[in-house]
Short mmCIF file of C-alpha atoms and ligand atoms in Angstrom, two decimals:
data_model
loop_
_atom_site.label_atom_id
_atom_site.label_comp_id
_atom_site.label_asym_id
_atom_site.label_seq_id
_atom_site.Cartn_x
_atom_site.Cartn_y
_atom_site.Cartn_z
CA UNK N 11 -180.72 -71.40 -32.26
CA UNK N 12 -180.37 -71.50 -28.49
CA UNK N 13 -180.03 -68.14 -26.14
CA UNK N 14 -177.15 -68.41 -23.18
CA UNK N 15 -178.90 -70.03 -20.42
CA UNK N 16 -176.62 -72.58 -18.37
CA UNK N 17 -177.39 -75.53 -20.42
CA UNK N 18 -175.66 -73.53 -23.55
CA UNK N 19 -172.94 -72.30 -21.71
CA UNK N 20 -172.13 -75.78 -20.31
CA UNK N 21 -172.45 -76.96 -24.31
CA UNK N 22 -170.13 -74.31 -24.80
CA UNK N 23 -167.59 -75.18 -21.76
CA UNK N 24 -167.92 -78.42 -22.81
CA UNK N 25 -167.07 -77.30 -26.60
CA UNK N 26 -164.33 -75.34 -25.48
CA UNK N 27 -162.94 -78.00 -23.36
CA UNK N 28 -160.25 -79.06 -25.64
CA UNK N 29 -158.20 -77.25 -27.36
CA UNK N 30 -159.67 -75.32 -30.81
CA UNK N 31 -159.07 -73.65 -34.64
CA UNK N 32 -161.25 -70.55 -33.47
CA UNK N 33 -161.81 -67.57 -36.07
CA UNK N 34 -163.72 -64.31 -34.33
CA UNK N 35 -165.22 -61.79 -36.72
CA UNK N 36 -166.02 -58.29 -36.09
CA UNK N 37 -168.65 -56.13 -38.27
CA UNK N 38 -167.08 -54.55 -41.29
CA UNK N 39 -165.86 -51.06 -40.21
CA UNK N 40 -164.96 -51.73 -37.65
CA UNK N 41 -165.20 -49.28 -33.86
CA UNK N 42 -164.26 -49.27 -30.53
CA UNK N 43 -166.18 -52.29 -29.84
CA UNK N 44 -166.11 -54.55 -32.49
CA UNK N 45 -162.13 -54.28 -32.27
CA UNK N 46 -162.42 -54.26 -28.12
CA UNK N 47 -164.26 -57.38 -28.28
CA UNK N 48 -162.61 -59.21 -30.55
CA UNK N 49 -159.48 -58.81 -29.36
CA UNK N 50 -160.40 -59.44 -25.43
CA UNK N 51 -162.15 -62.51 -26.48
CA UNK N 52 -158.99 -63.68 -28.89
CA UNK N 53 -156.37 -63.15 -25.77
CA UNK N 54 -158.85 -65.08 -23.76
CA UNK N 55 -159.42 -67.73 -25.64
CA UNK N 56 -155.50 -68.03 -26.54
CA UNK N 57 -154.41 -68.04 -22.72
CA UNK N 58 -157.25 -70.92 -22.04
CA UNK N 59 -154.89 -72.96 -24.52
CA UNK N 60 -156.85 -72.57 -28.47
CA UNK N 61 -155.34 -71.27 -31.52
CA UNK N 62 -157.77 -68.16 -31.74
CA UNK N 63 -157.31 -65.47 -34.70
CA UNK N 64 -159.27 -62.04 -35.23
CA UNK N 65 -160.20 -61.80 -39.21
CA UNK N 66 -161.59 -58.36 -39.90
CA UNK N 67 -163.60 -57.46 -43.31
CA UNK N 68 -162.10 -54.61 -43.59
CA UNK N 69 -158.95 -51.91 -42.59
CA UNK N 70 -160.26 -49.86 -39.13
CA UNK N 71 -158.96 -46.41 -37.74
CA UNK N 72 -155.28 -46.00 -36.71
CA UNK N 73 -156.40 -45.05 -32.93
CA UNK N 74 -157.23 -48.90 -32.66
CA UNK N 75 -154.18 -50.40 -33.73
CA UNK N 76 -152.55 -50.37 -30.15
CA UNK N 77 -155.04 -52.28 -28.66
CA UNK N 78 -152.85 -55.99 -27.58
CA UNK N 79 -153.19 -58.74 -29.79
CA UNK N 80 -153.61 -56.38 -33.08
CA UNK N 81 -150.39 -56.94 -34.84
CA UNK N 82 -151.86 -60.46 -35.28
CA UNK N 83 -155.44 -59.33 -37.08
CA UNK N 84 -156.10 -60.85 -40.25
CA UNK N 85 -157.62 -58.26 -42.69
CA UNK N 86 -159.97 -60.57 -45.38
CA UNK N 87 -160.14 -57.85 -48.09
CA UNK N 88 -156.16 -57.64 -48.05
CA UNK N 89 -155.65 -61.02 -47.35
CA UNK N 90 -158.62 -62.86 -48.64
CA UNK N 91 -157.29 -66.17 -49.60
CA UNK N 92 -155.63 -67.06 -46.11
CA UNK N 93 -158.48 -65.74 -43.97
CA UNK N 94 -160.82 -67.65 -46.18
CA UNK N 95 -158.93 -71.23 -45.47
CA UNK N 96 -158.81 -70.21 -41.44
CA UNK N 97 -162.72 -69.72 -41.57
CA UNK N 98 -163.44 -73.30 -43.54
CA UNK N 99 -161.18 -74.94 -41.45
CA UNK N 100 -162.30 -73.51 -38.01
CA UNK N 101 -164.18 -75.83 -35.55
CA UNK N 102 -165.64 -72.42 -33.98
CA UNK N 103 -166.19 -69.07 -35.45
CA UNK N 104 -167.24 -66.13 -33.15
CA UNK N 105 -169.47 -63.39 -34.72
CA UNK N 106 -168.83 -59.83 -32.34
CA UNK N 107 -170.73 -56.43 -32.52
CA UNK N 108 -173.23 -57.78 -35.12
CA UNK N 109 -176.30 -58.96 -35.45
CA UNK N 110 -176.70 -60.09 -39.17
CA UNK N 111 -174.00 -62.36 -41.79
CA UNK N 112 -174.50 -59.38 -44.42
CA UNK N 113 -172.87 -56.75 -41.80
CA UNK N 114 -169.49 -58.38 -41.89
CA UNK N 115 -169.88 -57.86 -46.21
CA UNK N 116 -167.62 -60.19 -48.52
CA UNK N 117 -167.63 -62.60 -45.19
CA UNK N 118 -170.77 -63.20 -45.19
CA UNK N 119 -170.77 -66.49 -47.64
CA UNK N 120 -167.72 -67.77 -46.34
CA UNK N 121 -169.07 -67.64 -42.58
CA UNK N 122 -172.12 -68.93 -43.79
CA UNK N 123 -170.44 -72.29 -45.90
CA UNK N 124 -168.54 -72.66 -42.71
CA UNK N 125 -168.84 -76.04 -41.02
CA UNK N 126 -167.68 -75.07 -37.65
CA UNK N 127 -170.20 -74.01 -34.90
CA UNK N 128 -171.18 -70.54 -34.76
CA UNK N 129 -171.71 -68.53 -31.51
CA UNK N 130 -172.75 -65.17 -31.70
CA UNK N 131 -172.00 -62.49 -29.01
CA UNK N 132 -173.96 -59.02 -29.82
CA UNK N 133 -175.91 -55.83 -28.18
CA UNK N 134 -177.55 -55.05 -31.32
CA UNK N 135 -181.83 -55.24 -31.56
CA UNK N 136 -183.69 -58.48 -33.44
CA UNK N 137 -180.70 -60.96 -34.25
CA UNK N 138 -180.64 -62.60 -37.07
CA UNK N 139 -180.40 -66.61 -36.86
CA UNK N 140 -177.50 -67.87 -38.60
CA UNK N 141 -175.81 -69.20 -35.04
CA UNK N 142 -175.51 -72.11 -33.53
CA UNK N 143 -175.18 -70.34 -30.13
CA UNK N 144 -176.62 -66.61 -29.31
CA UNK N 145 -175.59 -64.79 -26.97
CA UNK N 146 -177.95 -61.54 -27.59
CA UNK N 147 -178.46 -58.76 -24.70
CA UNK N 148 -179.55 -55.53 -26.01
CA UNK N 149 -179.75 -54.16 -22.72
CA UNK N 150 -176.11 -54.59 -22.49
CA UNK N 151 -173.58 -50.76 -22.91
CA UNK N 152 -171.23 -53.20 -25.34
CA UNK N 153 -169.80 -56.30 -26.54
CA UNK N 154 -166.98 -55.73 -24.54
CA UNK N 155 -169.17 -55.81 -21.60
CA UNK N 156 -170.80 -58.72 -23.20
CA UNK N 157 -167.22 -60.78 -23.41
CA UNK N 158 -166.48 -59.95 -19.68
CA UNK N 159 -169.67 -61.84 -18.91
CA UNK N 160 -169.12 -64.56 -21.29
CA UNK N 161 -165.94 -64.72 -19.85
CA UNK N 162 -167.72 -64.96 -16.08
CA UNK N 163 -169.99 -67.33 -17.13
CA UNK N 164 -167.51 -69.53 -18.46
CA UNK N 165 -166.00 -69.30 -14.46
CA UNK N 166 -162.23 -68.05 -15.79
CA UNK N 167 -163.30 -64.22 -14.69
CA UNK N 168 -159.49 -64.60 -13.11
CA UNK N 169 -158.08 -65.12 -16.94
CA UNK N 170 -158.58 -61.69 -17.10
CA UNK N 171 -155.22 -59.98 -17.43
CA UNK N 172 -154.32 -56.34 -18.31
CA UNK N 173 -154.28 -57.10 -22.11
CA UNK N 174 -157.69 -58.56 -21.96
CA UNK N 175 -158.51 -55.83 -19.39
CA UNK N 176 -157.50 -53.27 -21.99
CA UNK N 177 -159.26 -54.63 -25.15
CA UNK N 178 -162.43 -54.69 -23.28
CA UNK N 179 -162.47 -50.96 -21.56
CA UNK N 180 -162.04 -49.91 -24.73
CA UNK N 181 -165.34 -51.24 -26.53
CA UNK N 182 -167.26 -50.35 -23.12
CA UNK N 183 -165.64 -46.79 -23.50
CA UNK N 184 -166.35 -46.22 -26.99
CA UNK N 185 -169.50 -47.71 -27.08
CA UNK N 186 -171.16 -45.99 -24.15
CA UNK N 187 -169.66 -42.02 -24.88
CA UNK N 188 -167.05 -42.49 -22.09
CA UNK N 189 -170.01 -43.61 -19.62
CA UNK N 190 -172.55 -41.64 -20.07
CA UNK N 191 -174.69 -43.01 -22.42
CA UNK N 192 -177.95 -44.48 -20.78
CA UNK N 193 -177.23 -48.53 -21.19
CA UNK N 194 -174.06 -47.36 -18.96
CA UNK N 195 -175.35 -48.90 -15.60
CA UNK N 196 -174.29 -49.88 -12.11
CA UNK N 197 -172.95 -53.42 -13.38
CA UNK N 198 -171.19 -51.47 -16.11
CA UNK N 199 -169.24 -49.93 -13.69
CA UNK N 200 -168.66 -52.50 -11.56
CA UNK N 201 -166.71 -54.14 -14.37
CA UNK N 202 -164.50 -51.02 -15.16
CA UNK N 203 -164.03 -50.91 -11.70
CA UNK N 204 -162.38 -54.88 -11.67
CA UNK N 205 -160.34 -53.73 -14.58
CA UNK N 206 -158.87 -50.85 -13.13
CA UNK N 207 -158.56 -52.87 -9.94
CA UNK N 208 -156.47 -55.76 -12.53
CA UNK N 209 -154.20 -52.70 -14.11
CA UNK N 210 -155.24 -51.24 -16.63
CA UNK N 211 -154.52 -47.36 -16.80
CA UNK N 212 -157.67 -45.97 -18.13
CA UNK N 213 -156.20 -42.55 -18.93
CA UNK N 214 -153.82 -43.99 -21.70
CA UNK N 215 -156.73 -45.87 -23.28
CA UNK N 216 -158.74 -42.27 -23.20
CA UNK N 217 -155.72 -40.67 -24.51
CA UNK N 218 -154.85 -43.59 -27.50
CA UNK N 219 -158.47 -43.18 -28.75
CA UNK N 220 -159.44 -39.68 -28.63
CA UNK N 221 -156.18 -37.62 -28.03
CA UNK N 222 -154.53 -38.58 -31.10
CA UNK N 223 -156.44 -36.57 -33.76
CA UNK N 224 -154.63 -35.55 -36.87
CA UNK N 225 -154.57 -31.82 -38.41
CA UNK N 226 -156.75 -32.79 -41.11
CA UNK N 227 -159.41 -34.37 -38.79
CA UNK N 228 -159.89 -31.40 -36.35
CA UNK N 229 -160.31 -29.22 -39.80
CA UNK N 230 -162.69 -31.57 -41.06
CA UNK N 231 -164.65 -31.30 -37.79
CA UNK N 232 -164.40 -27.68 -38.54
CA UNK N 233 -166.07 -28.20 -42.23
CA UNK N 234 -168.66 -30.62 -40.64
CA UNK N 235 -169.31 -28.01 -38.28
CA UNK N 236 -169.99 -25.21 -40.76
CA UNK N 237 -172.32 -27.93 -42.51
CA UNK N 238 -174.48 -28.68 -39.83
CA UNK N 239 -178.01 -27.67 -40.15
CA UNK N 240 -181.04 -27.72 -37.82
CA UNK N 241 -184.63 -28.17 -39.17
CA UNK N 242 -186.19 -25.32 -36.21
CA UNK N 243 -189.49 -27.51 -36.82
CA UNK N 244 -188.58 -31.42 -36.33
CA UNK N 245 -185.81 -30.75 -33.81
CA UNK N 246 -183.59 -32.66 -35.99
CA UNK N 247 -179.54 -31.76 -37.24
CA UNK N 248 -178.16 -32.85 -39.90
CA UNK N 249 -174.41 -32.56 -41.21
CA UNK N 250 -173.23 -33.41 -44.95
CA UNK N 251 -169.88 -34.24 -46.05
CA UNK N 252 -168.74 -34.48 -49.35
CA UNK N 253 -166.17 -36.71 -51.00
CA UNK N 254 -164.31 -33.28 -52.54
CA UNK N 255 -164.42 -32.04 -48.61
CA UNK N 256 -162.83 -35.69 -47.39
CA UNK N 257 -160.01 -35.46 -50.02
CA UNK N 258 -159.00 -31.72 -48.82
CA UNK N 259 -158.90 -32.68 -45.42
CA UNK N 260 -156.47 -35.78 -46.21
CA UNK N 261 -159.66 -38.31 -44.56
CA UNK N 262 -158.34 -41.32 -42.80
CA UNK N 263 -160.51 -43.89 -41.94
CA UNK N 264 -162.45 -43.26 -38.46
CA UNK N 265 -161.78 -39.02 -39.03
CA UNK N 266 -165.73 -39.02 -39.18
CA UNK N 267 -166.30 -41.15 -36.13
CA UNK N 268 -168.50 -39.52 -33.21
CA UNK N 269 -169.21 -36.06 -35.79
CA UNK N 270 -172.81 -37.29 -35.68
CA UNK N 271 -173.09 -36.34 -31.98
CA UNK N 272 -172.11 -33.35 -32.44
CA UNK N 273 -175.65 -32.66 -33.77
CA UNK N 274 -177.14 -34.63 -31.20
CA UNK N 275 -175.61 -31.91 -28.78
CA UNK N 276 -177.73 -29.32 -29.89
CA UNK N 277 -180.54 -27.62 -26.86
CA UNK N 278 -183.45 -29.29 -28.80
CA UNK N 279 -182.10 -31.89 -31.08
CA UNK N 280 -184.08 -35.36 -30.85
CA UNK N 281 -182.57 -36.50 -33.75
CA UNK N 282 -179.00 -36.21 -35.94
CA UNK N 283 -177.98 -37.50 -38.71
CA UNK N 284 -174.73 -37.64 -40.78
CA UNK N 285 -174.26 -38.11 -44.54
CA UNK N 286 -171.16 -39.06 -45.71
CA UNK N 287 -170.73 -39.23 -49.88
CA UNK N 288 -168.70 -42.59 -50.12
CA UNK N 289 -167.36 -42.02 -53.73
CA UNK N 290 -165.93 -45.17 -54.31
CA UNK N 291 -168.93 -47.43 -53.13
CA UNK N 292 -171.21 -45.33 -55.18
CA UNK N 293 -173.40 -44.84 -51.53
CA UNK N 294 -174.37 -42.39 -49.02
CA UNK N 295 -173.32 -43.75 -45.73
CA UNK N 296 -175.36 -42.59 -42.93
CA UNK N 297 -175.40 -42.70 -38.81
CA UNK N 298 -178.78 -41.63 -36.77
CA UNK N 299 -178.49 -40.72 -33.31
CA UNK N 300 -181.78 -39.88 -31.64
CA UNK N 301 -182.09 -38.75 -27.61
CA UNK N 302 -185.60 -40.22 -25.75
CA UNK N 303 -187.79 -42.35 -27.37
CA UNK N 304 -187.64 -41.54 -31.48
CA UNK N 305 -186.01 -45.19 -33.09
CA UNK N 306 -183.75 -44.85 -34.99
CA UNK N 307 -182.99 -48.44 -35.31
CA UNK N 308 -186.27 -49.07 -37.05
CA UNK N 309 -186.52 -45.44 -38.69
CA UNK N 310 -182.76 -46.70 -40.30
CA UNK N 311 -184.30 -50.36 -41.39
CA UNK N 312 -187.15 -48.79 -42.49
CA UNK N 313 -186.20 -46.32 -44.97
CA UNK N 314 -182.36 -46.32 -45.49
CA UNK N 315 -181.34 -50.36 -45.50
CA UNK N 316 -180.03 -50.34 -41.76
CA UNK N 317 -180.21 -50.86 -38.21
CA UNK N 318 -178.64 -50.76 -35.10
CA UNK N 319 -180.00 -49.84 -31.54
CA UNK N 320 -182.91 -47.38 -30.92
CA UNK N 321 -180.94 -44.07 -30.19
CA UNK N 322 -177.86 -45.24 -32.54
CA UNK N 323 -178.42 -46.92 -35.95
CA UNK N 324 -176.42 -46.19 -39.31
CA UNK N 325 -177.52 -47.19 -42.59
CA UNK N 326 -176.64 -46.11 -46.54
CA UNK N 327 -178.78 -44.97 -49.55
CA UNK N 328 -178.07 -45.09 -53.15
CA UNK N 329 -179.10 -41.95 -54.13
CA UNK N 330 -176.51 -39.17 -54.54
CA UNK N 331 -176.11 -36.56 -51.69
CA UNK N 332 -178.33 -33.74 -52.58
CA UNK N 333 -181.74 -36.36 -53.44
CA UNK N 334 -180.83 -38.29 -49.71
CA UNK N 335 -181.25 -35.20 -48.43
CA UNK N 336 -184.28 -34.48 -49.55
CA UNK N 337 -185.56 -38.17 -48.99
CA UNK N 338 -184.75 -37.41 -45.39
CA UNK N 339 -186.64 -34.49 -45.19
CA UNK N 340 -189.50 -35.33 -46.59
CA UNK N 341 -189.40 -38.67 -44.09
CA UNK N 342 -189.54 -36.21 -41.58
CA UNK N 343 -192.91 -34.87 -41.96
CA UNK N 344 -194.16 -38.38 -41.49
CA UNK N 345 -192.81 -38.48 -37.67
CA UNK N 346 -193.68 -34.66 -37.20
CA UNK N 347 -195.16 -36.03 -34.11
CA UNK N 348 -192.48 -38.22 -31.77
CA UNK N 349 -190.57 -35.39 -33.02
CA UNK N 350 -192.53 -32.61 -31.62
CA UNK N 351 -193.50 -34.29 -28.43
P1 LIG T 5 -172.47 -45.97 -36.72
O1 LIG T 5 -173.39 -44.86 -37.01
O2 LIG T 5 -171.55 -45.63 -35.58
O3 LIG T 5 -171.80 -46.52 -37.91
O4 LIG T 5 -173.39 -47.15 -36.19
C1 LIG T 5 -174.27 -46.98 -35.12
C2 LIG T 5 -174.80 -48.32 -34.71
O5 LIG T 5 -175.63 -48.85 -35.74
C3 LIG T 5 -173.71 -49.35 -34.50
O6 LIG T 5 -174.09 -50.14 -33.40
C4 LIG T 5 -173.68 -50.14 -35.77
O7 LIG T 5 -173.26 -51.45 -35.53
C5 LIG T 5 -175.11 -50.05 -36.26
N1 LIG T 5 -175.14 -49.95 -37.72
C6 LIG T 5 -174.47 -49.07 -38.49
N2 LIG T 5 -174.74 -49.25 -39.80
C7 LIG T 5 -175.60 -50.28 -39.87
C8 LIG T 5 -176.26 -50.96 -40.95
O8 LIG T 5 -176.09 -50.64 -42.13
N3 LIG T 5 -177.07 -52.00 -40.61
C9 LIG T 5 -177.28 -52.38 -39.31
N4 LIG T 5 -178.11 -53.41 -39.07
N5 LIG T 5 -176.70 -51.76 -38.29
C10 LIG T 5 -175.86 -50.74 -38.54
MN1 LIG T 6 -171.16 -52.32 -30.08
#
């Protein structure tokens, strides 16, 4: 495993100086930034002259499907067979947005039998080592972000064209709350700023990806509303949704996106969680959002099978809603302390 000093990223030039078969691979579910990055980096790499292709686990939420370059995603639990020959035959697989094989689910063995070299571009904390090449920065607002400096390390920062330009405003936009999260620094905007400067319209991105709600979704923001609780004594909110309240509000895939916050808007909330019943995986999938210094990324890998950063970290349990519930609240007694401080 090597980190993306300028020895790698001459390996890499040197690696990418003829034309390849390249697969990139966001997390499963994907967001904002997984989809951003993929996509920026798969325009890229096309225009520099190699046969790139984006090969998602899974389906991801209708206000992502404009982004350029998506009408050519490959979805591997749709079309398994084809996007399993494309990974064994690639000479380089990307891995975006993640920092561990299991988080892209059914890929995972497939990447990992792969023969062709592996180069990882991710944000997230303590990076697992399946890659040949890691590029790991969690300092960093996004991916996107991430593949604009790839992309300026590699010395083709003038490849950058409004397509690319658009992919990759909307991973640093999604990823950072519009800009106001706190990894949203001066560099950050110095690279929106070159992308508006290139063409890209910022207020039709804002508008695709959160001015495009459904009915259904602004109800079920309604119910999630009317389920949020606070616990007065570990600053903490909480929302629940079950399946029986996703099936009457005709849920969509991404209609639960950013409700988390939501809780983490609250006077004295340092920490929100969201627990959504996922009948047909049997699980309770969950996002943690924390503001200041409570982890969340280890609080969700130690207790609930995930990770992530330390004020945003999802993770699942296999106990039904009501006992998860309870699990969390007991946990919370154990960190009455960073949460009263
Ligand atoms: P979200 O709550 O939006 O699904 O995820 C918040 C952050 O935590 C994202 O950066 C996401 O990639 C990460 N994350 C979500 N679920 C998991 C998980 O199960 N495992 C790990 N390692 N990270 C996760
Ligand atoms: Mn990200």
């Amino acid at each position: 495993m090597l980190t993306m000093n300028t020895a790698t990223i001459l390996e890499i030039k040197k690696l990418l100086s003829t034309s390849k078969k390249v697969v990139i691979v966001p997390h499963k579910n994907p967001d904002g930034d997984a989809m951003g990055s993929t996509l920026g980096l798969c325009l890229y790499l096309k225009k520099i002259g190699h046969s790139a292709t984006v090969i998602a686990p899974n389906d991801y939420p209708e206000f992502l499907k404009w982004i350029p370059g998506n009408k050519d995603v490959i979805i591997h639990e749709m079309d398994t067979i084809n996007s399993e020959d494309l990974i064994s035959s690639a000479d380089v697989i990307f891995t975006l947005d993640f920092n561990a094989l299991h988080r892209c689910g059914e890929m995972r063995t497939p990447i990992a039998n792969a023969k062709g070299v592996k180069i990882m571009i991710d944000h997230h904390q303590q990076p697992d080592s399946y890659a040949d090449y890691v590029y790991s920065d969690v300092t960093m607002s996004s991916t996107c972000q991430m593949v604009y400096h790839f992309i300026e390390k590699m010395e083709d920062l003038n490849q950058i064209d409004t397509s690319i330009g658009e992919a990759l405003y909307t991973g640093i936009m999604t990823d950072t709350a519009s800009f106001r999260f706190p990894l949203t620094t001066s560099t950050t905007h110095k690279v929106i700023a070159h992308l508006i400067d290139i063409g890209v319209e910022k207020s039709k991105i804002h508008n695709a990806v959160y001015d495009t709600n459904s009915f259904g979704r602004l109800q079920l923001l309604g119910c999630a509303m009317s389920n949020l609780r606070f616990l007065e004594n570990h600053n903490t909110a909480y929302i629940t949704l079950t399946n029986k309240e996703l099936d009457s509000h005709g849920f969509k895939k991404g209609d639960t996106e950013g409700l988390v916050n939501y809780g983490l808007s609250l006077k004295r909330a340092k920490l929100a969680a969201i627990f959504i019943e996922h009948k047909q995986e049997g699980i309770i999938k969950i996002s943690f959002r924390s503001k200041g210094s409570f982890d969340v990324n280890k609080f969700a890998r130690n207790h609930f099978n995930g990770g992530g950063h330390n004020n945003a970290s999802g993770g699942r349990s296999d106990l039904n809603l009501k006992d998860t519930i309870t699990k969390f609240t007991d946990l919370l007694t154990e960190y009455e302390l960073e949460l009263n401080s």
